[in-house]
Tab-separated table of C-alpha atoms and ligand atoms in Angstrom:
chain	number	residue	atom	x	y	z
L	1	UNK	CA	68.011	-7.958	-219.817
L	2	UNK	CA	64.915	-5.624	-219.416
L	3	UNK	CA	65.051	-5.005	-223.107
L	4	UNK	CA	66.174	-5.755	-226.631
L	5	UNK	CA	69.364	-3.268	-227.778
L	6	UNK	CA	68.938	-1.706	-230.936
L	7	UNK	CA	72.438	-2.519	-232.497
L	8	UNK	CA	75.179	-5.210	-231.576
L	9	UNK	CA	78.765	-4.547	-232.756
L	10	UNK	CA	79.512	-8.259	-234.362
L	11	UNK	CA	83.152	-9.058	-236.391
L	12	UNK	CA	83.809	-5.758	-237.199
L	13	UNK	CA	80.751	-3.486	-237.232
L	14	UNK	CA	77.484	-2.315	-235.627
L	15	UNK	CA	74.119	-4.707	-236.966
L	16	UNK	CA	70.546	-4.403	-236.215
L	17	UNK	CA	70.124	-6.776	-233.580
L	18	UNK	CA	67.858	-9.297	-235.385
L	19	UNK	CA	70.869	-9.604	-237.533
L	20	UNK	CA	73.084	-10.147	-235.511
L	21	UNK	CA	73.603	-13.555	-235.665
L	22	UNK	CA	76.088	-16.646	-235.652
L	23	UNK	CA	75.495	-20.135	-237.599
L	24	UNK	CA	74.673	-23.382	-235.476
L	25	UNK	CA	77.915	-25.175	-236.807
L	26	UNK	CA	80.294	-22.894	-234.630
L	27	UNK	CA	82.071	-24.154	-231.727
L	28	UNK	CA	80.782	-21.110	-229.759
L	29	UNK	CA	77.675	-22.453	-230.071
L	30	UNK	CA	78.059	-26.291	-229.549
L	31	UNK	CA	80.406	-26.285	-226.881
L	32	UNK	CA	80.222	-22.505	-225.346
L	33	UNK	CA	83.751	-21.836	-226.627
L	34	UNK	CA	84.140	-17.812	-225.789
L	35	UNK	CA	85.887	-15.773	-222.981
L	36	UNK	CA	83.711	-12.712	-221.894
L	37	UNK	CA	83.446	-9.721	-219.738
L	38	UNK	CA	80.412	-8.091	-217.784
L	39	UNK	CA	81.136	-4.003	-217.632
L	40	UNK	CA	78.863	-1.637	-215.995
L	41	UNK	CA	78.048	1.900	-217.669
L	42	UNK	CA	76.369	3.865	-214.845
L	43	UNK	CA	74.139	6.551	-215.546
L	44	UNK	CA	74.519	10.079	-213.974
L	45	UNK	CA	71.419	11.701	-213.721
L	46	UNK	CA	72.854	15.145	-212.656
L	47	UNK	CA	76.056	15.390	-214.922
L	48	UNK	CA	73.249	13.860	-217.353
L	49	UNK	CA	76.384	11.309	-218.374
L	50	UNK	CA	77.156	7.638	-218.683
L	51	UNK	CA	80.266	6.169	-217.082
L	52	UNK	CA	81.549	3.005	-218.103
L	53	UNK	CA	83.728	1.457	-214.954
L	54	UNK	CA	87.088	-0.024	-215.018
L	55	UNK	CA	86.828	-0.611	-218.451
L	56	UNK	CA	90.357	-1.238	-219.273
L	57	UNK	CA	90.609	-3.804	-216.072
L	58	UNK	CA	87.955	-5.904	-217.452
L	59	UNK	CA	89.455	-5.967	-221.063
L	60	UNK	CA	92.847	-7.185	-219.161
L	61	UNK	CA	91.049	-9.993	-218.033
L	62	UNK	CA	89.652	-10.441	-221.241
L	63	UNK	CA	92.946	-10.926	-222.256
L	64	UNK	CA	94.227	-12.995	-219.432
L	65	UNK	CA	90.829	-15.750	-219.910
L	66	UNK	CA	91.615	-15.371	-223.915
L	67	UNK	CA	95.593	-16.361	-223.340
L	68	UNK	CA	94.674	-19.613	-221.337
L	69	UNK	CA	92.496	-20.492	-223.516
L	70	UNK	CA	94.919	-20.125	-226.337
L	71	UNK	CA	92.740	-17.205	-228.288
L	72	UNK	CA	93.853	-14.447	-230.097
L	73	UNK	CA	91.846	-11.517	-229.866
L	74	UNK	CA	91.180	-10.067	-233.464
L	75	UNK	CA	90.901	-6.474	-231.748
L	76	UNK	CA	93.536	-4.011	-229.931
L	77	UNK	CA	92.217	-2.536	-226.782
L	78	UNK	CA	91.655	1.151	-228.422
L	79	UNK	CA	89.375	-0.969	-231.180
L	80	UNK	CA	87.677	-2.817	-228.077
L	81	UNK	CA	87.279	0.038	-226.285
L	82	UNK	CA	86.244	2.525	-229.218
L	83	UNK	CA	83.488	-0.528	-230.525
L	84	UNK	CA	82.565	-0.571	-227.288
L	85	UNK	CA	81.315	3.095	-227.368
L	86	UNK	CA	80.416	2.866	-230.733
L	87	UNK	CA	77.373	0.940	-229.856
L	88	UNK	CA	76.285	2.331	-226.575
L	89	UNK	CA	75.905	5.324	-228.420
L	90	UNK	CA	74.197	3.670	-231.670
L	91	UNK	CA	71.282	2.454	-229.004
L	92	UNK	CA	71.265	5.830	-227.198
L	93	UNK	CA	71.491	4.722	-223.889
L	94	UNK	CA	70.751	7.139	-221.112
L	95	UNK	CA	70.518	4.674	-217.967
L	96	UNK	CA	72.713	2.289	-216.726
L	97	UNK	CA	73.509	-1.030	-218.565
L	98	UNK	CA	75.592	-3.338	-218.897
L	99	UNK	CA	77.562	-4.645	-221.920
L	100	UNK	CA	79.560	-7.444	-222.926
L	101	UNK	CA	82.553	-8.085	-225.101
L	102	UNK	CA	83.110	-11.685	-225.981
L	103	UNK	CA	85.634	-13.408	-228.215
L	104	UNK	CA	84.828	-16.856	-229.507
L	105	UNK	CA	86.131	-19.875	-231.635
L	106	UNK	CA	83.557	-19.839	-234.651
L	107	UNK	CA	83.653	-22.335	-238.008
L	108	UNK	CA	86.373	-24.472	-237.896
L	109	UNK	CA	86.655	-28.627	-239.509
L	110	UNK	CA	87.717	-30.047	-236.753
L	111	UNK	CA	86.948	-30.821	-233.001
L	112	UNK	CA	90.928	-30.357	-231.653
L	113	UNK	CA	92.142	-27.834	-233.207
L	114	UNK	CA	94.780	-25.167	-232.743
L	115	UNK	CA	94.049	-21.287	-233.029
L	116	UNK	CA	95.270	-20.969	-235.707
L	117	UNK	CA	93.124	-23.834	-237.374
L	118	UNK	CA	89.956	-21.785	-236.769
L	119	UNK	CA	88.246	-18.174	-236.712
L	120	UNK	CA	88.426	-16.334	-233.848
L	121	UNK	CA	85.736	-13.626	-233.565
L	122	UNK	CA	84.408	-10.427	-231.380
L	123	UNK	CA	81.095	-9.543	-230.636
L	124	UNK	CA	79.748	-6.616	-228.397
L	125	UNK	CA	76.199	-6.805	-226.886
L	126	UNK	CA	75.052	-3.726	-224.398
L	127	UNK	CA	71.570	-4.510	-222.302
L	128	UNK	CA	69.898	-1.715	-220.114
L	129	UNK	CA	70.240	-2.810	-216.496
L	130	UNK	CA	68.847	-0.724	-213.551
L	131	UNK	CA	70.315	-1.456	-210.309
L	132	UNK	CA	68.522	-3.909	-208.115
L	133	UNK	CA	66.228	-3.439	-205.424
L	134	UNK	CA	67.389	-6.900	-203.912
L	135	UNK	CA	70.286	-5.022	-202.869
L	136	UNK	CA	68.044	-2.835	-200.258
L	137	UNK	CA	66.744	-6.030	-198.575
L	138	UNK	CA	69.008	-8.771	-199.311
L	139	UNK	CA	68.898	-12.242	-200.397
L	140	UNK	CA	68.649	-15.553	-198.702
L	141	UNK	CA	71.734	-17.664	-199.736
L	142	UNK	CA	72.315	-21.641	-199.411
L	143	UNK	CA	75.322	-23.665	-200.278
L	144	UNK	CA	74.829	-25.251	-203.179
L	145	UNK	CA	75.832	-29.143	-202.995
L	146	UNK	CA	77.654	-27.943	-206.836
L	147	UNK	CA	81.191	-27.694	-206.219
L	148	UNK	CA	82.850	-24.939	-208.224
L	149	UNK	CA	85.210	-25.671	-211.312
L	150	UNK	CA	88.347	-26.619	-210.341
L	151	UNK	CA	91.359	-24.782	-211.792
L	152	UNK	CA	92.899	-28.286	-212.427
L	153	UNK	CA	89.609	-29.091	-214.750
L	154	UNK	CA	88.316	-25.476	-216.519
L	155	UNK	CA	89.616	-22.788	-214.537
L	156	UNK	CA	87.317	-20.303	-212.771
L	157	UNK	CA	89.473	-17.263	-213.428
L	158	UNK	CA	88.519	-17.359	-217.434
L	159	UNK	CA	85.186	-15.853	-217.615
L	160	UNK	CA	84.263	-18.528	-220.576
L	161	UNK	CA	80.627	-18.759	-221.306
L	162	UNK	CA	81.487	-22.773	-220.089
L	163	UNK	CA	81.735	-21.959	-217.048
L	164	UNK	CA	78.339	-20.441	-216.437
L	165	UNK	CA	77.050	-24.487	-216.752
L	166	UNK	CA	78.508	-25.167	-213.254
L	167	UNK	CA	76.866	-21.640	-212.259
L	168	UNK	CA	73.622	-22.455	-213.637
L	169	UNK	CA	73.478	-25.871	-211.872
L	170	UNK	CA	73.901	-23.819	-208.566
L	171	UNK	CA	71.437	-21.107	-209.688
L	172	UNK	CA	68.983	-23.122	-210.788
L	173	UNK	CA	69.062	-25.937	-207.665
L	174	UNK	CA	68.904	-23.117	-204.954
L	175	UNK	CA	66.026	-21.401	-207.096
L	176	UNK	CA	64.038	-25.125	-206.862
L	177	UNK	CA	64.668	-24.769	-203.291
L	178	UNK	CA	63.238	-21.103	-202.988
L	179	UNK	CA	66.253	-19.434	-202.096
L	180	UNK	CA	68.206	-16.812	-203.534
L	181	UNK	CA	72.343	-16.892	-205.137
L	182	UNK	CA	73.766	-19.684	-203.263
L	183	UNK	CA	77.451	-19.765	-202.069
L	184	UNK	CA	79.664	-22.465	-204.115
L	185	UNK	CA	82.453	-24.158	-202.602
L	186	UNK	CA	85.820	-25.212	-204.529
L	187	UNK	CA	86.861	-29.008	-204.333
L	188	UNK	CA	89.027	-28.451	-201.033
L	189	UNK	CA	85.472	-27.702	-199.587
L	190	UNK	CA	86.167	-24.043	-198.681
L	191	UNK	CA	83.928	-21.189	-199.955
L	192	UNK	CA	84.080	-20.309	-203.521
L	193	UNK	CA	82.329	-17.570	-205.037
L	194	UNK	CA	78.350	-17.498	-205.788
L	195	UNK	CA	77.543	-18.179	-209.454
L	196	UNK	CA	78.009	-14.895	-210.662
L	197	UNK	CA	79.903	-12.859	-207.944
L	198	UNK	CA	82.611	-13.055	-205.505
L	199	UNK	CA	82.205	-13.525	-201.166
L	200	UNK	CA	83.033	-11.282	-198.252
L	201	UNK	CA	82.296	-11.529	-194.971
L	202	UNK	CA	82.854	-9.579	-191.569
L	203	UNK	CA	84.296	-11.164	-189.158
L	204	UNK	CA	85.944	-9.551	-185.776
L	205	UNK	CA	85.857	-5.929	-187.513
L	206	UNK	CA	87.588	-7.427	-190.690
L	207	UNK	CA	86.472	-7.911	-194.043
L	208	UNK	CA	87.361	-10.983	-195.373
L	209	UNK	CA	87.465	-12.894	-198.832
L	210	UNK	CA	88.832	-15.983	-200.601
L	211	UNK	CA	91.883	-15.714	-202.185
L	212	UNK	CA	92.125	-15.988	-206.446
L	213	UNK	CA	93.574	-19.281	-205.826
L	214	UNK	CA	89.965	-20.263	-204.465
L	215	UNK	CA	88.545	-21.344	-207.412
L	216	UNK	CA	86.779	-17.672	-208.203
L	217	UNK	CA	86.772	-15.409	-211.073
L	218	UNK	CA	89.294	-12.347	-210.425
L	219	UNK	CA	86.525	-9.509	-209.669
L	220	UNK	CA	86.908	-6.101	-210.307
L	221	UNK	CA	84.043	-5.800	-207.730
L	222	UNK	CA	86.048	-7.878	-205.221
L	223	UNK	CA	89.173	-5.524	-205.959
L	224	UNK	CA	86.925	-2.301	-205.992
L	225	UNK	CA	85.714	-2.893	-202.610
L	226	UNK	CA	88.740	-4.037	-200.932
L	227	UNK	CA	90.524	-0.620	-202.000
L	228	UNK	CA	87.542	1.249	-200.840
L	229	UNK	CA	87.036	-0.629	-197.837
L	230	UNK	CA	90.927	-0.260	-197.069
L	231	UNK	CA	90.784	3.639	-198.022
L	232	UNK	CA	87.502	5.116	-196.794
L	233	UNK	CA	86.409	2.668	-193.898
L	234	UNK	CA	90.208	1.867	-193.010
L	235	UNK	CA	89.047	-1.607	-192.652
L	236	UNK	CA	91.689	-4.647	-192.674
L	237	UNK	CA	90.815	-6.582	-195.562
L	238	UNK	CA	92.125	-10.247	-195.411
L	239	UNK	CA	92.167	-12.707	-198.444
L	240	UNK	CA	92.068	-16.067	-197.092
L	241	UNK	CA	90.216	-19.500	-197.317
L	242	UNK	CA	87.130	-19.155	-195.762
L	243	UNK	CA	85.161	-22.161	-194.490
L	244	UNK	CA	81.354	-22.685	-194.815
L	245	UNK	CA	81.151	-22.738	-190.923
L	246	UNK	CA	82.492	-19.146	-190.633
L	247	UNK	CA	79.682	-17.908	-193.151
L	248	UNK	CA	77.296	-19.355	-190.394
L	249	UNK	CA	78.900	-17.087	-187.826
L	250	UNK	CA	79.662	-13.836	-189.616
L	251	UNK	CA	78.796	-10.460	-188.710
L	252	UNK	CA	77.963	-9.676	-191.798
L	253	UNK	CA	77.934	-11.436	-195.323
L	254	UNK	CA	77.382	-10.173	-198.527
L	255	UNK	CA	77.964	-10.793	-202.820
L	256	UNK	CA	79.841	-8.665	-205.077
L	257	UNK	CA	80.040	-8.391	-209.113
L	258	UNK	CA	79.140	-6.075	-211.774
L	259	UNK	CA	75.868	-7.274	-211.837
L	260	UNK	CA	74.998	-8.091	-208.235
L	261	UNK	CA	77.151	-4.989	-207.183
L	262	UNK	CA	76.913	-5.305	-203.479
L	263	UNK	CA	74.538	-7.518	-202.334
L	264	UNK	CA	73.766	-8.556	-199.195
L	265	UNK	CA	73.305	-12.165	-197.532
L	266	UNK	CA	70.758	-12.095	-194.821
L	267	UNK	CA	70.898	-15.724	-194.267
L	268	UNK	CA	72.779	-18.956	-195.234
L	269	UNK	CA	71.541	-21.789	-194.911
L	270	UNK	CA	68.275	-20.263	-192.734
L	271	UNK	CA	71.567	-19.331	-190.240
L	272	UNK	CA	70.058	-15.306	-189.778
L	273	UNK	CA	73.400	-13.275	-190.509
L	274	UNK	CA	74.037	-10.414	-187.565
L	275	UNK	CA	70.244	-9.330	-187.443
L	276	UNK	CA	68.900	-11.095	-190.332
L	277	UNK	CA	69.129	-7.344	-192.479
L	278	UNK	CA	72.268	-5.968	-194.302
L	279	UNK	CA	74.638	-5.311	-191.925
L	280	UNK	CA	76.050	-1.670	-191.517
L	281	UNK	CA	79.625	-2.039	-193.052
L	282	UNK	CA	78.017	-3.620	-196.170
L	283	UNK	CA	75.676	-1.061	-196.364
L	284	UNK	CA	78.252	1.747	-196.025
L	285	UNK	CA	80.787	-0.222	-198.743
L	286	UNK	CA	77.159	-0.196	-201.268
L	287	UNK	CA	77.194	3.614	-200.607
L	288	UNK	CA	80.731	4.146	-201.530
L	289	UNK	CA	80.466	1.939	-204.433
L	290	UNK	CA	77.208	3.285	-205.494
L	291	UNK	CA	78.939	7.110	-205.641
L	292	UNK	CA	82.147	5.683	-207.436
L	293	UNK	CA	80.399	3.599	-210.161
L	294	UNK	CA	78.324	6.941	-210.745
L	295	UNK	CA	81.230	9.451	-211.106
L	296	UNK	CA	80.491	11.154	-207.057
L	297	UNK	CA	83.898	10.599	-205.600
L	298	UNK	CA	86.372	12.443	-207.352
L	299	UNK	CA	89.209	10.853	-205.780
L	300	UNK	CA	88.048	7.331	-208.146
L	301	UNK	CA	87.018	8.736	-211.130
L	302	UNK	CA	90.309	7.497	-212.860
L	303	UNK	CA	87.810	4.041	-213.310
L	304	UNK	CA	85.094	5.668	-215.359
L	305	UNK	CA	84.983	6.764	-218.685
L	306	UNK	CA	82.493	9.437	-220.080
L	307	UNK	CA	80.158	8.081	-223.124
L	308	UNK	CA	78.869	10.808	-224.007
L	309	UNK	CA	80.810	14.143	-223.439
L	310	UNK	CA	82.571	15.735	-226.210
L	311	UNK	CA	80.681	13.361	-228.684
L	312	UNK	CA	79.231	14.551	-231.884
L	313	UNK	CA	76.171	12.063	-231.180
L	314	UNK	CA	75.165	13.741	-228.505
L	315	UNK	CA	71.473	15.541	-228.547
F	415	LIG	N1	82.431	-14.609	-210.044
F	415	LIG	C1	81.709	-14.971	-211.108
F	415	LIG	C2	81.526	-16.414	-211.389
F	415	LIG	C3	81.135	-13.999	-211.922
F	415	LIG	O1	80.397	-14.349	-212.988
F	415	LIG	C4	81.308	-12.640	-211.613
F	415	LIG	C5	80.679	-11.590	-212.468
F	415	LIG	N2	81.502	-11.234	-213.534
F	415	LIG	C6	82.086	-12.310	-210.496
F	415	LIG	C7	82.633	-13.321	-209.728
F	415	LIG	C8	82.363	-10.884	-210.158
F	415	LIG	O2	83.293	-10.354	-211.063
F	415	LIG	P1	83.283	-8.808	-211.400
F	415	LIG	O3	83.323	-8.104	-210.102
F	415	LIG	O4	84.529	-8.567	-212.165
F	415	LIG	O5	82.057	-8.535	-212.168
């Protein structure tokens, strides 16, 4: 978050940030009780236009987290996605950012309740968020001794603010040790996901990944650059388990979300990966993603969605 949005869009309607609050008694707050999404709007400096990406994907996993978790969301997808533009364009952004939907469990009496025994309420927040120049030289990963939530016990695929206590354990122990995202593994001790994005590696000439059934949030990253990888690279693409010894012997490793975008691994576990820099395919799948995000390949603009063109708001 490099700085405070002017507006969030809470139950209903846009409010000035500082009032856009929630009281201490809600279940959102005490025990973390929301499903979210994380949705990049990239900036095009030459169309001078913002594109959200894969919008509707991310609001159908919304939905998907929301069902498990018994919620009803209060909004239809043309409200989510109209809110949604509503406030980019109340805080005038102009440069990429990032903005999240979230549906939580607020008031209710008691601790186990049904749906219908409580309120269930939306909130929108959109933060600017350049991309990062991490991704030039990339990161030095660890496995974190964390194991990642188990499907059996709160299931990785919701995107629940709960789940982002397991992440921060793993975040915040490979940070003590001076090293950057670690890699988590699931409870059958193959690789997970890192905290906040999904795994590949290159292995052999073929870019591989974890399954869904890994214990790892369904990424719209992961499924971006498996299509492009498969398209424009005519890579094979395998989803399998993965061990931790392969990530010690891969080509090439990197992370991938809608924050970390593509991000490469230059060593695990101080094991240099290829020649300890990010390795040519990954650099080649950041190029195509960086020109689809931003509108450049015609052939994927079905993901984006202009903010600003044909708008009334716009200056
Ligand atoms: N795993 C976790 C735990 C995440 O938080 C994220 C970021 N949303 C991802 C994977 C990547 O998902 P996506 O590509 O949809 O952003």
């Amino acid at each position: 978050m490099s700085k405070t949005a002017d507006y969030a869009w809470l139950d209903g309607k846009l409010v000035p940030w500082a009032n856009a609050t929630m009281h201490i008694s809600t279940e959102c707050v005490l025990r973390g009780e929301n499903v979210f999404e994380g949705i990049r709007a990239y900036w095009n400096e030459e169309q001078q236009e913002l594109f959200t990406f894969r919008h509707a994907d991310h609001i159908a996993r919304l939905r998907q987290g929301a069902r498990i978790m018994r919620m009803a969301i209060p909004y239809s997808d043309a409200e989510i996605e109209a809110a949604s533009l509503e406030l980019i364009r109340a805080c005038n952004y102009r440069e990429t950012i990032h903005y999240r939907p979230v549906v939580y469990f607020a008031e209710g009496e008691l601790t186990h309740y049904l749906p219908s025994e409580i309120r269930t309420g939306f909130f929108i927040l959109a933060f600017a968020m350049p991309s990062k120049t991490v991704q030039e030289t990339g990161v030095k990963s660890a496995i974190s001794t964390w194991r990642r939530n188990s499907d059996l016990a709160s299931p990785s695929r919701i995107k629940s603010g709960a789940n982002y206590h397991n992440s921060r354990l793993a975040y915040i122990e490979a940070r003590m040790n001076g090293m950057g995202p670690p890699v988590m593994l699931n409870a059958a001790g193959k690789v997970a996901e890192g905290p906040g994005a999904c795994v590949m590696i290159l292995r052999h000439g073929k870019l591989i990944t974890p399954p869904v059934t890994a214990d790892i949030l369904e990424s719209i990253t992961r499924e971006t650059l498996m299509e492009l990888a498969r398209n424009e690279l005519g890579l094979e693409v395998v989803e399998r388990d993965v061990d931790r010894s392969e990530l010690y012997v891969a080509d090439e490793a990197f992370f991938c979300g809608s924050g970390a975008e593509v991000l490469p691994m230059v060593s695990i576990d101080h094991y240099e990966i290829g020649d300890g820099t990010p390795g040519e395919v990954t650099r080649k799948l950041q190029g195509l993603y960086n020109d689809a995000v931003r509108g450049r390949l015609e052939k994927y603009r079905h993901w984006l969605t202009p903010v600003w063109r044909g708008n009334a708001v716009k200056d």
